[in-house]
Structures are given as C-alpha cells and as structure tokens.
Amino acid sequence: MKPKQLIDYLDSYSDVIDSISVMSMDQTDPFIESSYKGINFDKVKEEYCKKHDTKDSQSNDSVFSLNGQDYFVEFKNTKNPKAKDLYGKIRDSLLIYLDIIDEKLSIARESLGYILVYKKNIEYYKITSKIKKLAKDDFSNAGRDVCDIRKNCTGLYFNDVKFMGPQEFLNALNNELK
C-alpha cells in the first residue's frame, strides 16, 4: 500500500507550494537558489493554527517527497544548528502533519523521513571523504549525527534521517526527477 503523503490532504490549504529559494530564505537571502517546488510547511502550520484557533507553533520549513515518501526538510544556514530549535520544530511539525493526514505516530515511523540541510563543516567532511575513498564504500548518509537526531528520532518518529549540504539536497531532488 502506498504511504500517505501530505500533498493529498491539502485541499483546504491555499498557496502552500513554494520554491526552495523561498522556503530556505535566511533573513533576506535564500540559503539555496532553486526553483524546485515543495510544500512550504511554515505556511501549512500558519493556516493550521488559524483554522484551529491555536497559538503559533514551530515548524520545519518544508515537506518534499523522495522515493515515494514524505520528508520534513529543515534548512539551516549554519554549521552548528541548535538542538532545542530542531527538536521543537520536529515535535510541532509531527503533531500538525499527523493531525492533517488523520493518522497515528506509527505511520510516521513507517513512512516519514527527516532531512536537515545545513552548512557542513568542510574540514570534517574532507576527512570523512578521504576515509570513504579508503574504504571504497558508499556512505552517502554517513557523517556526524547532528544534535543526536538520527539516534533519538529514527524508529521513534521517522524511518529515515539524513543530513545534507545544499548541493547534496539538490542532487537528491534531481535524482528523484529522473
């Protein structure tokens, strides 16, 4: 059975599709320049809060479909994202997402992922890249576990957690289009 995807439940939400450039906006400049479109989850959250007369909450920036499943995507134009910020966004986004698709947490565990797109520490990844070459293996999802999100959230909230630099994310989206 095909996993539920948020796009199928947004009939009553208006103008929530945006480009990566809009969704990755950092103050006045986009973190990533791209016309590729996805669900602007910040806008979904705003409309959700209005509809349910609730105070504003935190949210991940967007939702993209990769390999037939939804992924929350958070864009951080920093090398060291703050754990409190990331976990608050994950919590609130999950609650809103699950309410919209009218499902329980077990569905997220089976068919929802999380991607943090951030400025990776270049020196760390140069070393990791050399190690990968020595090992002659593909560890595309290797690297540090930012704020222990992979350890704490995989299997509990998400079935997949990825950490990517901006170009890696665009490459993943381009591979999805092929």
Coordinates of C-alpha atoms in Angstrom, one line a residue, residues 16 28 35 47 54 56 60 65 97 99 101 105 110 113 119-120 123 126-127 132 139 158 168 175 178:
V16 CA 1.4 26.4 0.3
T28 CA 16.7 38.4 3.1
S35 CA 13.1 26.8 -8.5
E47 CA -3.1 28.1 8.2
T54 CA -4.3 27.8 18.4
D56 CA 1.5 29.8 16.7
N60 CA 10.0 22.6 9.8
S65 CA 8.5 13.7 -1.5
Y97 CA 1.3 16.6 10.0
D99 CA -3.5 15.6 12.5
I101 CA -3.5 13.2 7.5
L105 CA 2.6 8.1 15.1
E110 CA 7.0 3.6 8.9
G113 CA 11.6 10.9 6.9
K119 CA 26.4 24.2 6.1
K120 CA 28.5 21.1 6.8
E123 CA 37.2 20.1 7.1
K126 CA 37.1 16.4 3.7
I127 CA 38.4 13.9 6.2
K132 CA 35.2 6.8 2.4
F139 CA 28.4 6.1 2.9
F158 CA 11.0 8.7 11.4
E168 CA 23.6 17.1 -1.8
N175 CA 17.7 12.1 -8.8
K178 CA 15.0 11.1 -13.3

